[in-house]
mmCIF file of C-alpha atoms in Angstrom:
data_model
loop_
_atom_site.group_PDB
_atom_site.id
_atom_site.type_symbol
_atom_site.label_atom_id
_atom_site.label_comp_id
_atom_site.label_asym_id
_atom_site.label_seq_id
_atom_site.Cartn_x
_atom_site.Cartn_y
_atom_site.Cartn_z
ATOM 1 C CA UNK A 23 0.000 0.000 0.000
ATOM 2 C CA UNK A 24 1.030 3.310 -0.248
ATOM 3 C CA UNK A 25 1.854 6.210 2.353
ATOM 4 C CA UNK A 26 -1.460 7.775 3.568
ATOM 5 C CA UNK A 27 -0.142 11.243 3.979
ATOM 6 C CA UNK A 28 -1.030 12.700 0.106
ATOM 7 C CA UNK A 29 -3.923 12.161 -1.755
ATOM 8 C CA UNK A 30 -4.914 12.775 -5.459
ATOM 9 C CA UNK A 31 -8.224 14.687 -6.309
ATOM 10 C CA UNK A 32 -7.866 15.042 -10.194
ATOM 11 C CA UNK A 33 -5.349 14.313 -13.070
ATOM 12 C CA UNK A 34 -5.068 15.653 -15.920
ATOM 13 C CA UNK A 35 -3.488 13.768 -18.656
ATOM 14 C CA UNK A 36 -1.666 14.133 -22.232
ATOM 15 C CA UNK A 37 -1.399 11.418 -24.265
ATOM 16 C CA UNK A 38 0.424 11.370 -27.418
ATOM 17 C CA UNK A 39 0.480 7.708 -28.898
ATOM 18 C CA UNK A 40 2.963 6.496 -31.512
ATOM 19 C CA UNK A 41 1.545 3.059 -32.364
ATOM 20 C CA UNK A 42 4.001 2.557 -35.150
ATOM 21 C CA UNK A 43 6.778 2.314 -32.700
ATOM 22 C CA UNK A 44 4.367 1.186 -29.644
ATOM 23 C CA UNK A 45 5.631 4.012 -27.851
ATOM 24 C CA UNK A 46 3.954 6.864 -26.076
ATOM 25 C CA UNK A 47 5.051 10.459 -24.674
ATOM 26 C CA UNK A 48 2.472 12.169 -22.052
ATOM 27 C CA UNK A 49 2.233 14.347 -19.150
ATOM 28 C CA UNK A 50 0.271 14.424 -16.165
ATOM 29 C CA UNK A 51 -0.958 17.342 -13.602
ATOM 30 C CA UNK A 52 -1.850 15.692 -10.329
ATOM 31 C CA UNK A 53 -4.286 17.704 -8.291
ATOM 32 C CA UNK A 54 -3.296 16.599 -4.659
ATOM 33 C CA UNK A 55 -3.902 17.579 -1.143
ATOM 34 C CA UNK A 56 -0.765 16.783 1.451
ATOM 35 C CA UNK A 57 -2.433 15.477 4.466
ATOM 36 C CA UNK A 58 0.392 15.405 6.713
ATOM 37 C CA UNK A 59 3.869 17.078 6.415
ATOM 38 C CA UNK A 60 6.282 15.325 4.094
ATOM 39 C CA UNK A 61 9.310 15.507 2.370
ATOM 40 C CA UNK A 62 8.560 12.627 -0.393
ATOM 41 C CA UNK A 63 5.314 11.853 -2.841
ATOM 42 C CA UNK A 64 5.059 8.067 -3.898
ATOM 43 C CA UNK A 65 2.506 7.338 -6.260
ATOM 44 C CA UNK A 66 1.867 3.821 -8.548
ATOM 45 C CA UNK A 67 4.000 3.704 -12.057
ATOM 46 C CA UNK A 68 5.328 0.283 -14.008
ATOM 47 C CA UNK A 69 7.520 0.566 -16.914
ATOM 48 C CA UNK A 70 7.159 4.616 -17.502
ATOM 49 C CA UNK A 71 10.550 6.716 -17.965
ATOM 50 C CA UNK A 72 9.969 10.294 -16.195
ATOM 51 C CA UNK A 73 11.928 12.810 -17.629
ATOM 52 C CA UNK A 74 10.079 15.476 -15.228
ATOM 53 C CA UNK A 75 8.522 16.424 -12.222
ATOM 54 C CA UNK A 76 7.591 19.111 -10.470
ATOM 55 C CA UNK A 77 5.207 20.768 -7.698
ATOM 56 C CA UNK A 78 3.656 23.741 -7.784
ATOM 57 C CA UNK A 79 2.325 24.790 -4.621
ATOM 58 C CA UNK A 80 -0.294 27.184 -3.894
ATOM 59 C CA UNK A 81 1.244 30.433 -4.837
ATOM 60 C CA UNK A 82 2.427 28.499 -8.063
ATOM 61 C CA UNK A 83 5.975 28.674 -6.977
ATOM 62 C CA UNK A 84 7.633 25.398 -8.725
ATOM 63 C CA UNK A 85 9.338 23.312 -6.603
ATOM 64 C CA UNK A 86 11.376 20.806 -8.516
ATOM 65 C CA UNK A 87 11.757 16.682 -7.172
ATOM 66 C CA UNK A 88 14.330 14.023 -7.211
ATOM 67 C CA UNK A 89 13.078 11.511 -8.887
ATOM 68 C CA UNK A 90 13.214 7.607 -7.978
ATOM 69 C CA UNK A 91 11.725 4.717 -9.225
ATOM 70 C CA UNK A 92 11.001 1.236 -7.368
ATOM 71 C CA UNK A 93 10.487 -1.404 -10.355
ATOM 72 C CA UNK A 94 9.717 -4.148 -7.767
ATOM 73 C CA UNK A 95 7.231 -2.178 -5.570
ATOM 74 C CA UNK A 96 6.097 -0.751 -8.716
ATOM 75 C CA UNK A 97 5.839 2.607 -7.687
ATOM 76 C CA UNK A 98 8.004 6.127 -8.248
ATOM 77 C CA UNK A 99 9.098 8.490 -5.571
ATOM 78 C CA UNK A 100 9.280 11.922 -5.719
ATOM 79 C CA UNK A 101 11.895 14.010 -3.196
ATOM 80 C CA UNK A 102 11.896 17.349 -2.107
ATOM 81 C CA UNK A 103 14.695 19.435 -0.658
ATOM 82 C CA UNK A 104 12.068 20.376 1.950
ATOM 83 C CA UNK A 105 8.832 19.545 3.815
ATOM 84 C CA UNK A 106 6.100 20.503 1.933
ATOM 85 C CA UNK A 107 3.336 21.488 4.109
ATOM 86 C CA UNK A 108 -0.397 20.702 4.589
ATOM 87 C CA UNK A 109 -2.070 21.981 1.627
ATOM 88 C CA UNK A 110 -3.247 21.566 -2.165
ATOM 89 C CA UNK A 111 -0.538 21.180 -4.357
ATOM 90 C CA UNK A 112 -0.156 20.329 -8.138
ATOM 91 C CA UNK A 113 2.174 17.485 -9.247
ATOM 92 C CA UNK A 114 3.342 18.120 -13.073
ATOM 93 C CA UNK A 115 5.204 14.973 -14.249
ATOM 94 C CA UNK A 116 6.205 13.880 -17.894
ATOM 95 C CA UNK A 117 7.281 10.805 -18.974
ATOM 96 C CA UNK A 118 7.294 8.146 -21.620
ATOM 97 C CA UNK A 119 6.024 4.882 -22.059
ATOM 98 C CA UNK A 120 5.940 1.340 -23.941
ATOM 99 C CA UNK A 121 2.385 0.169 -25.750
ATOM 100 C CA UNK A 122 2.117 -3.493 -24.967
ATOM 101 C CA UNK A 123 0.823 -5.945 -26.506
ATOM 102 C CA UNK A 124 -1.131 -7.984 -23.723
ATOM 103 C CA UNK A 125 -3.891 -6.768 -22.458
ATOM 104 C CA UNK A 126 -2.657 -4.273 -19.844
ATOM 105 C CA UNK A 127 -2.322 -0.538 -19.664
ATOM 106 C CA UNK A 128 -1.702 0.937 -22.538
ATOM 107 C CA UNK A 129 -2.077 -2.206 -25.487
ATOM 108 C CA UNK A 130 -2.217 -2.567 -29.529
ATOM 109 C CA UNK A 131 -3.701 -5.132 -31.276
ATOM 110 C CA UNK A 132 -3.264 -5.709 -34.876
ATOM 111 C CA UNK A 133 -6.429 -6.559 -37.538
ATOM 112 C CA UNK A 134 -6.863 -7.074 -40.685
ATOM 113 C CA UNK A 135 -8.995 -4.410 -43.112
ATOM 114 C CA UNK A 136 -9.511 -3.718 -46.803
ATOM 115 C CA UNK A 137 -6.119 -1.647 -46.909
ATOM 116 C CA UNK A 138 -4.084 -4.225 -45.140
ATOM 117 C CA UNK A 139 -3.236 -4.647 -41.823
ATOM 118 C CA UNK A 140 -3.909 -1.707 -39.067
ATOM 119 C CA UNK A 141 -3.504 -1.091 -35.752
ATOM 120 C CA UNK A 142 -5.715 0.112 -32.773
ATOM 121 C CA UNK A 143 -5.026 0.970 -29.128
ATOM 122 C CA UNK A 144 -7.424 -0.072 -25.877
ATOM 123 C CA UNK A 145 -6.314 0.287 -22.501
ATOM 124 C CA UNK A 146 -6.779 -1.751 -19.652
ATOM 125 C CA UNK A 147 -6.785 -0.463 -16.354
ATOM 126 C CA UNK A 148 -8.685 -2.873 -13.771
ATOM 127 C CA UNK A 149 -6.995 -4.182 -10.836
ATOM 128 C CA UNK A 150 -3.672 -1.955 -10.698
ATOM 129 C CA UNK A 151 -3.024 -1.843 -14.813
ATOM 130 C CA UNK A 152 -3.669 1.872 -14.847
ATOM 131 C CA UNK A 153 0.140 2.750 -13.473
ATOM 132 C CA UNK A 154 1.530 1.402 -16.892
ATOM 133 C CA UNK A 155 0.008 4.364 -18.362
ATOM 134 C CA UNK A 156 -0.589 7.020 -16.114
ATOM 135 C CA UNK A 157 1.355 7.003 -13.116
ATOM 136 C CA UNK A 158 -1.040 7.437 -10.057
ATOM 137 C CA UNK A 159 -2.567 6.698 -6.854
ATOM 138 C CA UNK A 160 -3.334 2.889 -8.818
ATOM 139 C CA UNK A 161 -5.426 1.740 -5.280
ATOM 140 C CA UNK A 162 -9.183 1.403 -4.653
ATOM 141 C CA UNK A 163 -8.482 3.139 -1.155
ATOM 142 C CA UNK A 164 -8.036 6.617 -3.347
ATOM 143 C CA UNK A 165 -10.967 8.086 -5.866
ATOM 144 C CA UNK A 166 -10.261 10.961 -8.081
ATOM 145 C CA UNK A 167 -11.590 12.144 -11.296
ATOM 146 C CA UNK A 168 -9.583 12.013 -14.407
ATOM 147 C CA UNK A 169 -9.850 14.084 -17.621
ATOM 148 C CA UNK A 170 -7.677 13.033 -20.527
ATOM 149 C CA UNK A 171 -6.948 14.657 -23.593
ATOM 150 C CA UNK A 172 -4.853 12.340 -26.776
ATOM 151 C CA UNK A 173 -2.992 13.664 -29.352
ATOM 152 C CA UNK A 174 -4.357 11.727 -32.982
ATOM 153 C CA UNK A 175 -3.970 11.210 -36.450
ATOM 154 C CA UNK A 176 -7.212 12.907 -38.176
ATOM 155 C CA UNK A 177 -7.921 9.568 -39.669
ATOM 156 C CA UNK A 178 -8.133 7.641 -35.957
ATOM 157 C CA UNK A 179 -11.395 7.794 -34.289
ATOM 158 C CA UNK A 180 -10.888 8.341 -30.484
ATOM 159 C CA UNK A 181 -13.744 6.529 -27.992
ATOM 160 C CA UNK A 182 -13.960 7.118 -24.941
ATOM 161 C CA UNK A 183 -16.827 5.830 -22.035
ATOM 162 C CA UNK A 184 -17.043 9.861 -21.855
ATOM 163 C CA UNK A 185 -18.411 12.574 -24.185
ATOM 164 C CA UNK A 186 -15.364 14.623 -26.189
ATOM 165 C CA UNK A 187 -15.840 17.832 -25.012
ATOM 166 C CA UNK A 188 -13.406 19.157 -27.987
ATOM 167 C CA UNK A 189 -11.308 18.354 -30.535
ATOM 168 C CA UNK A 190 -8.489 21.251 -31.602
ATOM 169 C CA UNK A 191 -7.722 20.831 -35.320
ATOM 170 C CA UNK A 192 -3.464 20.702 -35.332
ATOM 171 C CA UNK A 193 -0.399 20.758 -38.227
ATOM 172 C CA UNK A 194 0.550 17.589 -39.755
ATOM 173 C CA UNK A 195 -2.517 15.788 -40.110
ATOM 174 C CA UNK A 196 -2.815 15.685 -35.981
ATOM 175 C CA UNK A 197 -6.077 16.106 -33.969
ATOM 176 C CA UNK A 198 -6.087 16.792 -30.377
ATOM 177 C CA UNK A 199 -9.356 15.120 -28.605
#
């Protein structure tokens, strides 16, 4: 389990799939509340390379972490050079990521179609899958609400269990959703 002393209320998430390569790049801003003074953030995250992170706190002053990551417990750490008080905070993290093949997380499967074979992307995030994509609070114990925005070839049809609330016309061909 993880430490009880933060707590996620919303994310916020950027997802920019390259199915070609079964990669991904995204980014995720972590509404959270500290509950109790601390020094560290630990959150769920399997197989996702951060190249970022940092907090801004409530006067938006950026404070920047060490990162660590804990393959075997499956979960990333996040250090500060001080205690961060009680409070709302935002956690901004970017990292990349590996599109699977099994169904978990992120995963592709291939199918066959008029003009050959194609590709499309699912995820899978029941019982603790949802770190391989998004690294989170990946327990029942914590609810938040999610809003997720992908990055899309014009031609790709993005579904979601949600309404898209908008979809931003981009250069190359690209649709954000």
């Amino acid at each position: 389990q993880l430490p009880r002393d933060v707590r996620p209320t919303h994310y916020a998430v950027s997802l920019v799939p390259n199915p070609k390569a079964s990669t991904y790049a995204a980014s995720v801003t972590i509404d959270i509340e500290v509950l109790q003074a601390t020094k560290r953030i630990t959150l769920n995250a399997l197989d996702i390379d951060f190249s970022a992170a940092t907090l801004l706190d409530a006067k938006k002053q950026a404070h920047t972490a060490i990162i660590s990551v804990d393959k075997d417990k499956q979960t990333a750490s996040f250090d500060f050079d001080k205690n961060l008080a009680k409070g709302r905070y935002q956690l901004q993290l970017t990292y990349k990521g590996l599109i699977g093949t099994q169904a978990v997380g992120l995963f592709s499967l291939d199918y066959d179609s008029a003009e050959g074979k194609k590709r499309a992307l699912y995820s899978q995030f029941e019982n603790s899958e949802a770190r391989r994509m998004i690294p989170s609070w990946d327990e029942p114990y914590y609810k938040a609400t999610f809003s997720l925005t992908v990055t899309v070839p014009k031609t790709d049809l993005p579904v979601s269990n949600m309404p898209i609330l908008k979809t931003t016309a981009l250069p190359d061909g690209l649709n954000k959703v």
